[in-house]
mmCIF file of C-alpha atoms in Angstrom:
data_model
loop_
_atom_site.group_PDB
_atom_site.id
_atom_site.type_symbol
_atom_site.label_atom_id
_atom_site.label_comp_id
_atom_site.label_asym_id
_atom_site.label_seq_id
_atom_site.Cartn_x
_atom_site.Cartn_y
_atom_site.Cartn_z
ATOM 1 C CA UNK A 1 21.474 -24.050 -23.936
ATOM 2 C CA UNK A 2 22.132 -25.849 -27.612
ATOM 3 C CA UNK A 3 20.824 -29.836 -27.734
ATOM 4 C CA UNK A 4 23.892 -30.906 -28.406
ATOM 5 C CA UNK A 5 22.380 -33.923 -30.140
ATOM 6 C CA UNK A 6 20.807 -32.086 -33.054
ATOM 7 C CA UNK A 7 22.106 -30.942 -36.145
ATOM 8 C CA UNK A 8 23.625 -28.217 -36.711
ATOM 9 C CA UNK A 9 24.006 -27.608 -32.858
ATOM 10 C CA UNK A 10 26.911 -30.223 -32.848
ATOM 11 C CA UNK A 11 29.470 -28.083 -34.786
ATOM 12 C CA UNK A 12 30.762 -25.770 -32.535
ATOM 13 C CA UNK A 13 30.931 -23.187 -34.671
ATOM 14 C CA UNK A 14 27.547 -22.812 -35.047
ATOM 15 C CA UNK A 15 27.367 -22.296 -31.390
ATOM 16 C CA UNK A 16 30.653 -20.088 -31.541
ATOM 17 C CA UNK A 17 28.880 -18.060 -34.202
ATOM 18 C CA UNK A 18 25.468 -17.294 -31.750
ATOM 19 C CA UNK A 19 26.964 -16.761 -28.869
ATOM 20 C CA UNK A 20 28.958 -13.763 -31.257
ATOM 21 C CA UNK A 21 25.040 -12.476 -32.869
ATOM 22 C CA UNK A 22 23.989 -12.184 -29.476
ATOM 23 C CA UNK A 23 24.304 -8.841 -27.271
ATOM 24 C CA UNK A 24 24.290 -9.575 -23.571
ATOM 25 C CA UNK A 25 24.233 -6.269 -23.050
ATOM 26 C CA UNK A 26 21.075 -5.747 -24.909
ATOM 27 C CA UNK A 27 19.525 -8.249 -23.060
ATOM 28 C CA UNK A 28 20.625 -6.496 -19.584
ATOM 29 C CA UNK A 29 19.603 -3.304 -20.110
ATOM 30 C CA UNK A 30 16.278 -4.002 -22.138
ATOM 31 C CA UNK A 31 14.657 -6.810 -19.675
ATOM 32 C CA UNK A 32 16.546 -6.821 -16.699
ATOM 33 C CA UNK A 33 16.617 -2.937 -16.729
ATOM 34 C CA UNK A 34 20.711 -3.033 -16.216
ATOM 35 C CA UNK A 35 20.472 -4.710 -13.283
ATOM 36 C CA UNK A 36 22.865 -7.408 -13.989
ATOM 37 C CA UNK A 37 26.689 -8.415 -15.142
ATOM 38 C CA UNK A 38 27.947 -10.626 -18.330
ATOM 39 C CA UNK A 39 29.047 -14.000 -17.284
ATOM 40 C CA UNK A 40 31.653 -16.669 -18.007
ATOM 41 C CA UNK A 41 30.925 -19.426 -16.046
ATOM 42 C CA UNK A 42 27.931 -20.802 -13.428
ATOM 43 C CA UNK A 43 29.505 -19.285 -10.696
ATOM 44 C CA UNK A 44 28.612 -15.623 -9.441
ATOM 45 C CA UNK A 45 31.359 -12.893 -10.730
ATOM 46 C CA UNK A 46 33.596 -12.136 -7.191
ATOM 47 C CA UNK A 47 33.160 -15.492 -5.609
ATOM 48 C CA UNK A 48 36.189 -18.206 -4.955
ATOM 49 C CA UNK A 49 34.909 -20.199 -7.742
ATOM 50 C CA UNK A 50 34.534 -17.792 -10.639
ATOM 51 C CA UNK A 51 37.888 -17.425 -12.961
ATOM 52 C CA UNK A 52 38.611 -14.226 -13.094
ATOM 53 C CA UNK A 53 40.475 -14.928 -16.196
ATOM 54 C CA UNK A 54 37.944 -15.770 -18.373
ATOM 55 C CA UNK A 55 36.397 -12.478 -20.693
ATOM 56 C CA UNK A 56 33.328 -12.919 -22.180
ATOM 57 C CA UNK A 57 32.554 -12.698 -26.178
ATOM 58 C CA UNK A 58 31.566 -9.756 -27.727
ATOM 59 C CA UNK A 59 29.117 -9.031 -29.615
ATOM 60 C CA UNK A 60 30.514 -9.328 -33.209
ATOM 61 C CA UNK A 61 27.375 -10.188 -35.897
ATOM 62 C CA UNK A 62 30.784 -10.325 -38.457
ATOM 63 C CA UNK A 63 32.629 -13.163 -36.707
ATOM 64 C CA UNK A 64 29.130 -14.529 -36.367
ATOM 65 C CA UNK A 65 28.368 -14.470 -40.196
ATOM 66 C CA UNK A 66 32.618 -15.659 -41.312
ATOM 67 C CA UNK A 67 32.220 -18.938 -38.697
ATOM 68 C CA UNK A 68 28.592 -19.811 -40.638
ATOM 69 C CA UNK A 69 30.156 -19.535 -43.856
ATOM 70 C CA UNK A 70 32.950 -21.610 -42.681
ATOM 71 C CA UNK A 71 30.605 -24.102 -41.388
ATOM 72 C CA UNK A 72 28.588 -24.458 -44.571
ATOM 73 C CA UNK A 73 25.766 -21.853 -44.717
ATOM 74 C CA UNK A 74 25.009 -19.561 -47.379
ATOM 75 C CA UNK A 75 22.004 -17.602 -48.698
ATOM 76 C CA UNK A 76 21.825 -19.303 -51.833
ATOM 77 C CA UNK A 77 18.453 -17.945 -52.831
ATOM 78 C CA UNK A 78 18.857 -14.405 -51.130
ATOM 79 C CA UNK A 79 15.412 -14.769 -48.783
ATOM 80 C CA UNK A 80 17.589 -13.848 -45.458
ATOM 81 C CA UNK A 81 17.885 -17.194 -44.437
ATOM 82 C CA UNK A 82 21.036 -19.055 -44.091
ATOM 83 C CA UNK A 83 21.068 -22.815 -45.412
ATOM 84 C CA UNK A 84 22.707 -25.745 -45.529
ATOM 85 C CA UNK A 85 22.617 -29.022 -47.697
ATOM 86 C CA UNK A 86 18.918 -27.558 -49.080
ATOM 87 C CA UNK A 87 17.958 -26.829 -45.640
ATOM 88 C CA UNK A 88 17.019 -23.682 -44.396
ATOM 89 C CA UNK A 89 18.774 -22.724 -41.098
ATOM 90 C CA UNK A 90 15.674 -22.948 -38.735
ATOM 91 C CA UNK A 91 15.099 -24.176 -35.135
ATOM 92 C CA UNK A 92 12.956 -23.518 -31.942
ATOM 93 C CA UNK A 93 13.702 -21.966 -28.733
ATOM 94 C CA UNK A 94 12.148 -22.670 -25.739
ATOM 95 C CA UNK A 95 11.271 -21.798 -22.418
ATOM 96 C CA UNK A 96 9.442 -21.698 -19.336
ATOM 97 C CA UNK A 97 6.290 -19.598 -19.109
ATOM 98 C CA UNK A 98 8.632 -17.153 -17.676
ATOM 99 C CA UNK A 99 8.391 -13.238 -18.923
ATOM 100 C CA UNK A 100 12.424 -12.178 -18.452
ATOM 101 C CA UNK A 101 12.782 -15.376 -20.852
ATOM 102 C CA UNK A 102 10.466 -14.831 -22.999
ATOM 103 C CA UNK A 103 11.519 -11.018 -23.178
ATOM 104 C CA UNK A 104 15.164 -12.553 -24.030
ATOM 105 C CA UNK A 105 14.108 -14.711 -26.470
ATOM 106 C CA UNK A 106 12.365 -12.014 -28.177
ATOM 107 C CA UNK A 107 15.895 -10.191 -28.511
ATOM 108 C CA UNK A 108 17.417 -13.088 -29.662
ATOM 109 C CA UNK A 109 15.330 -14.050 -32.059
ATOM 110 C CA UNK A 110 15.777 -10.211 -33.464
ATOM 111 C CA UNK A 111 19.740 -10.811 -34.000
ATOM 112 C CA UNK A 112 19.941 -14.077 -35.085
ATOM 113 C CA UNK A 113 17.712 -13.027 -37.658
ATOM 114 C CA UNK A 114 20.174 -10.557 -38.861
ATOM 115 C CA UNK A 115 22.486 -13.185 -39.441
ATOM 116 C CA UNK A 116 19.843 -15.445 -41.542
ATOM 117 C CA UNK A 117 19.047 -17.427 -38.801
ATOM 118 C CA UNK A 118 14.857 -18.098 -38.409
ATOM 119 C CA UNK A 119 13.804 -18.612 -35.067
ATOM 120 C CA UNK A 120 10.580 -19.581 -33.725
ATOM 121 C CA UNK A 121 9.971 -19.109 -29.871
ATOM 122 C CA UNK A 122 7.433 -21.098 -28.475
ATOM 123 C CA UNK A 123 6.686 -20.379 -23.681
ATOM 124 C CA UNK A 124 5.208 -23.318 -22.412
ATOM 125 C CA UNK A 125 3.666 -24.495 -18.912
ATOM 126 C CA UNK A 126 6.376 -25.351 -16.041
ATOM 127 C CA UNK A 127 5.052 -29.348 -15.702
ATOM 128 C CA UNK A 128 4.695 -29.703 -19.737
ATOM 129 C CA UNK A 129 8.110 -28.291 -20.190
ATOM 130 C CA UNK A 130 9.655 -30.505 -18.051
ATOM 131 C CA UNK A 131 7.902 -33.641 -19.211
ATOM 132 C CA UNK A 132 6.978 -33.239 -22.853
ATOM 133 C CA UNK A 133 10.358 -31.414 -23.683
ATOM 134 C CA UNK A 134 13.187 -31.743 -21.406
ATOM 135 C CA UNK A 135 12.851 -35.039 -20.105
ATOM 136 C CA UNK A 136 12.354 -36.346 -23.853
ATOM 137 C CA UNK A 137 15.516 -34.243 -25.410
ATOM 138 C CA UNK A 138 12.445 -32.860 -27.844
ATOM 139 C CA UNK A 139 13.938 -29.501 -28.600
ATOM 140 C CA UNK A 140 16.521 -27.204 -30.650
ATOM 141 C CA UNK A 141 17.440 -24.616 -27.800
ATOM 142 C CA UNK A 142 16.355 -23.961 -24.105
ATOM 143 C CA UNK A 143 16.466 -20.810 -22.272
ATOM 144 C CA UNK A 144 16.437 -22.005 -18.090
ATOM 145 C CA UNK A 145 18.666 -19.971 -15.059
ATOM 146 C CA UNK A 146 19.332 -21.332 -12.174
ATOM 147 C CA UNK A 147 21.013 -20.654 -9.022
ATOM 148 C CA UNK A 148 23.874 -22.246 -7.002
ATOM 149 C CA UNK A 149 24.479 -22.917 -3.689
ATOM 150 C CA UNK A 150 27.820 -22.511 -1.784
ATOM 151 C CA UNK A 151 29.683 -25.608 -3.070
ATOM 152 C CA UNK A 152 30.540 -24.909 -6.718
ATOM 153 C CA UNK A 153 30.022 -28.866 -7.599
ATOM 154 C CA UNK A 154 28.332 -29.114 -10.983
ATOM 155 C CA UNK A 155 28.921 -33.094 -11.638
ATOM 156 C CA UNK A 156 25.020 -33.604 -11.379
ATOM 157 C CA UNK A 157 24.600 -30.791 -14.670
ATOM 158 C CA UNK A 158 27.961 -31.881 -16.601
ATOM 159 C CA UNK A 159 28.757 -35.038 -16.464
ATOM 160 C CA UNK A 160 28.606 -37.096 -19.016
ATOM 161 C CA UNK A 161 26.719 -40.126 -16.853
ATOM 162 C CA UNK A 162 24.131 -37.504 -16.066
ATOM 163 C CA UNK A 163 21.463 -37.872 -19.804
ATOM 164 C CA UNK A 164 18.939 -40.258 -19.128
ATOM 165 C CA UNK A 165 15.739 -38.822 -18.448
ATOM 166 C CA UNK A 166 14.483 -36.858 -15.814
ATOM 167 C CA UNK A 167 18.991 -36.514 -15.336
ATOM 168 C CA UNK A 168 19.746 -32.862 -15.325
ATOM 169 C CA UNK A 169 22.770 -33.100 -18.545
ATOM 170 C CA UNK A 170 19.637 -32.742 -20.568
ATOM 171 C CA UNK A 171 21.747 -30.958 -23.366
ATOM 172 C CA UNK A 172 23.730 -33.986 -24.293
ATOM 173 C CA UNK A 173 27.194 -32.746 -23.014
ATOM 174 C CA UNK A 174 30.031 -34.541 -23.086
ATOM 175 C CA UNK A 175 33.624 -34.145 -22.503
ATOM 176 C CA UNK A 176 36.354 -36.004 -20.821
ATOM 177 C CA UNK A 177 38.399 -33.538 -19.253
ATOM 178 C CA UNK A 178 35.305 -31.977 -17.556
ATOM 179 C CA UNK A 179 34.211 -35.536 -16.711
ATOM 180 C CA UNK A 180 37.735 -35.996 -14.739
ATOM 181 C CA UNK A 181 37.656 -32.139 -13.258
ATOM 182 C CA UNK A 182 34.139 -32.522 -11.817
ATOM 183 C CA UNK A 183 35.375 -35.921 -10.452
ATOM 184 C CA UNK A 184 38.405 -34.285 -8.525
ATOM 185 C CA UNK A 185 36.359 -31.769 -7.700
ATOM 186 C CA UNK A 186 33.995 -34.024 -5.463
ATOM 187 C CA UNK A 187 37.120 -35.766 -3.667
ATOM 188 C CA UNK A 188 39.799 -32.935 -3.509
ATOM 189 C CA UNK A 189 39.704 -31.145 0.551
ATOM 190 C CA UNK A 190 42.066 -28.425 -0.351
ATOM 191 C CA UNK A 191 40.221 -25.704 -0.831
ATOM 192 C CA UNK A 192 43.324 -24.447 -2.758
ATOM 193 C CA UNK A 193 43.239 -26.697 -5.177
ATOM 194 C CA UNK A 194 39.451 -27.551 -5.577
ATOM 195 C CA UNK A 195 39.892 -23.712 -6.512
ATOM 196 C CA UNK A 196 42.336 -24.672 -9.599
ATOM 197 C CA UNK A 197 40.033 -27.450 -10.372
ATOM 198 C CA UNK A 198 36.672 -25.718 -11.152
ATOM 199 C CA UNK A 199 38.721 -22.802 -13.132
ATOM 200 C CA UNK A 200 40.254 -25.197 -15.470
ATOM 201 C CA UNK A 201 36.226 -26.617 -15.490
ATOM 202 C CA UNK A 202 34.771 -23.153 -16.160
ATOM 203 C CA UNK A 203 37.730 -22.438 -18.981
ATOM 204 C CA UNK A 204 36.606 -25.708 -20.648
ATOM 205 C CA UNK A 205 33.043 -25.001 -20.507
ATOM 206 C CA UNK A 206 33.130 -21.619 -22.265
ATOM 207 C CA UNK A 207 35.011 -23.102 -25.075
ATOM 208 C CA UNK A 208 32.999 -25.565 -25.753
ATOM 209 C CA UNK A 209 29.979 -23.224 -25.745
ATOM 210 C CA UNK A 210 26.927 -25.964 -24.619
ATOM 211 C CA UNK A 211 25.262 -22.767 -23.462
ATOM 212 C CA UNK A 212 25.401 -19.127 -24.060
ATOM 213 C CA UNK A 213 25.768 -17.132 -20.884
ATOM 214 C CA UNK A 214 23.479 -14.003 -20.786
ATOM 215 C CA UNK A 215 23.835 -12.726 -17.457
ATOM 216 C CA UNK A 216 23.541 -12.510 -13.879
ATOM 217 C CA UNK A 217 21.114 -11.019 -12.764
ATOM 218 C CA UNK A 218 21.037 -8.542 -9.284
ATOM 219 C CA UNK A 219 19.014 -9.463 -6.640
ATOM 220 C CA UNK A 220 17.039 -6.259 -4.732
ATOM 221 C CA UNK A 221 16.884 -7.093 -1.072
ATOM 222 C CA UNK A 222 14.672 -4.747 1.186
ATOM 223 C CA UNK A 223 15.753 -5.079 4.975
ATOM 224 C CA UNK A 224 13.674 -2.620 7.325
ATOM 225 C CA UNK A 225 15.762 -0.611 9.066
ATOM 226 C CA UNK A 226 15.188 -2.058 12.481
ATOM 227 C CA UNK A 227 17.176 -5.151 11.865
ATOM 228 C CA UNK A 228 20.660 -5.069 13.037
ATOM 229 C CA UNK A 229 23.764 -6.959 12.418
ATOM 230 C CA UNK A 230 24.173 -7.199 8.733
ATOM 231 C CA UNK A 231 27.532 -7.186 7.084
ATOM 232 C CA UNK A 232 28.836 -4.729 5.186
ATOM 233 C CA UNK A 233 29.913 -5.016 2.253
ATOM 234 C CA UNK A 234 27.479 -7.572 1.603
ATOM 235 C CA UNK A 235 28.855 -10.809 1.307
ATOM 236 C CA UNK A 236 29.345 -12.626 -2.021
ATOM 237 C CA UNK A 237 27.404 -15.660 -1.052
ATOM 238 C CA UNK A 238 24.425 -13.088 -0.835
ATOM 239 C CA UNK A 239 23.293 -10.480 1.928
ATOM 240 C CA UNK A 240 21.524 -13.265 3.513
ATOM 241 C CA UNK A 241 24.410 -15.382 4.075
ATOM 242 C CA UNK A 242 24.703 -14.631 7.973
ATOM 243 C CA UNK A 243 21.211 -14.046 8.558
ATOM 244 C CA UNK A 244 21.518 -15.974 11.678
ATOM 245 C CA UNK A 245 23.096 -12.907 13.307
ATOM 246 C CA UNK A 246 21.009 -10.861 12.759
ATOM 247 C CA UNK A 247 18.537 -9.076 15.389
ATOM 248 C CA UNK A 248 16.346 -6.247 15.997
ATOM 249 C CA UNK A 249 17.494 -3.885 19.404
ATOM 250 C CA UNK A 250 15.215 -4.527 21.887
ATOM 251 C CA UNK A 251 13.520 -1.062 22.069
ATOM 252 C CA UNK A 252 12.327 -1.649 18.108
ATOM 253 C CA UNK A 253 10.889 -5.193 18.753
ATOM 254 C CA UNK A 254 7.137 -4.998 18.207
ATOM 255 C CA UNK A 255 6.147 -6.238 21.694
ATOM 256 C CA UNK A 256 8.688 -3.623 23.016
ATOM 257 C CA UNK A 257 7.042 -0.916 20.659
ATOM 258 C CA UNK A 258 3.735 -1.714 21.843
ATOM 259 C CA UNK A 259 4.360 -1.948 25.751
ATOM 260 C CA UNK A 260 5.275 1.615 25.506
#
């Protein structure tokens, strides 16, 4: 995710131009070993929520480099980095002490600097993270997951009312349409329509690029084989979602194993 409230993260063709210098794919297959799908919005691929409609960017390092030009840069004295006004292009991603991230970062330092961009990557401790950096708005770029629960309501990451500190809209976003959509969403009881309401949110979202999607990742669930009553195919809320049927036949139940 881009602070929105540093330079040159503001011009949304900077961000247009990283998310194009960055291969998802690259990421998914080098640290999360393919198990995982590109994304266009919060919501898992398959669910109610996610739009369908929405394709992810490709990788294109040319479209990356034409949109920087556009917005100003140029190697003016040919050291392979990109700069602006006298300023080299420079910032600092960074993260969680959290090895997937870190292992991303890595990557995306590697193609951004084959676009002239110089990125430093600095892992830091959970609490310090939070406080020092997050809370404070004291960084360039962030790399954070995080998982949803069933109700697709995101007015607590999005909103505009949500930046003070310790507020989760830590990246400075702000937009009036998704303001009014996230709004609707919290009121509207036809399922229907709440539908049509966080499309149109995710569609807005992706073009104004706050954050770069990498992926979703798959989850590996191991279920002995004694334990009955699990749906098939699994569920898209998760192949826990209806744990609460679930049993073991009484001639596999420990106690029952053990009498005999």
């Amino acid at each position: 995710g881009f602070n929105l409230k540093h330079k040159p993260f503001d011009d949304i063709r900077v961000r247009k131009a990283i998310n194009y210098a960055i291969d998802k794919q690259e990421i998914i297959d080098g640290v999360f070993l393919g198990l995982g799908v590109n994304i266009t919005s919060p919501y898992k691929p398959g669910t109610r929520w996610s739009n369908p409609a929405l394709k992810p960017a490709s990788y294109d390092p040319s479209k990356a480099k034409a949109l920087l030009k556009e917005a100003g840069f140029s190697d003016t004295d040919s050291d392979g980095v990109l700069e602006r006004d006298g300023k080299p292009f420079e910032f600092e991603i960074i993260t969680n002490q959290n090895k997937e991230r870190e292992k991303s970062a890595v990557i995306i330092q590697r193609r951004l600097k084959e676009i002239g961009i110089d990125v430093k990557i600095r892992a830091i401790e959970w609490t310090s993270f939070i406080s020092r950096f997050i809370n404070t708005g004291d960084f360039d770029v962030v790399i954070l997951g995080w998982g949803l629960g069933l109700d697709p309501d995101q007015y607590n990451i999005w909103h505009s009312s949500q930046q003070a500190p310790g507020q989760f809209n830590f990246l400075g976003y702000s937009n009036a349409t998704v303001d009014k959509l996230l709004e609707q969403g919290r009121t509207e009881l036809n399922p229907i329509k709440r539908q049509k309401i966080y499309h149109a949110f995710a569609k807005q979202i992706l073009a104004d690029i706050p954050i770069v999607y990498l992926s979703a990742g798959y989850s590996l669930t191991a279920i002995h084989k004694r334990v009955q009553g699990i749906a098939s195919p699994t569920p898209p809320a998760g192949v826990a979602y209806d744990s609460h049927k679930w049993f073991i036949p009484k001639p596999y139940r420990r106690n029952q194993i053990s009498a005999n």
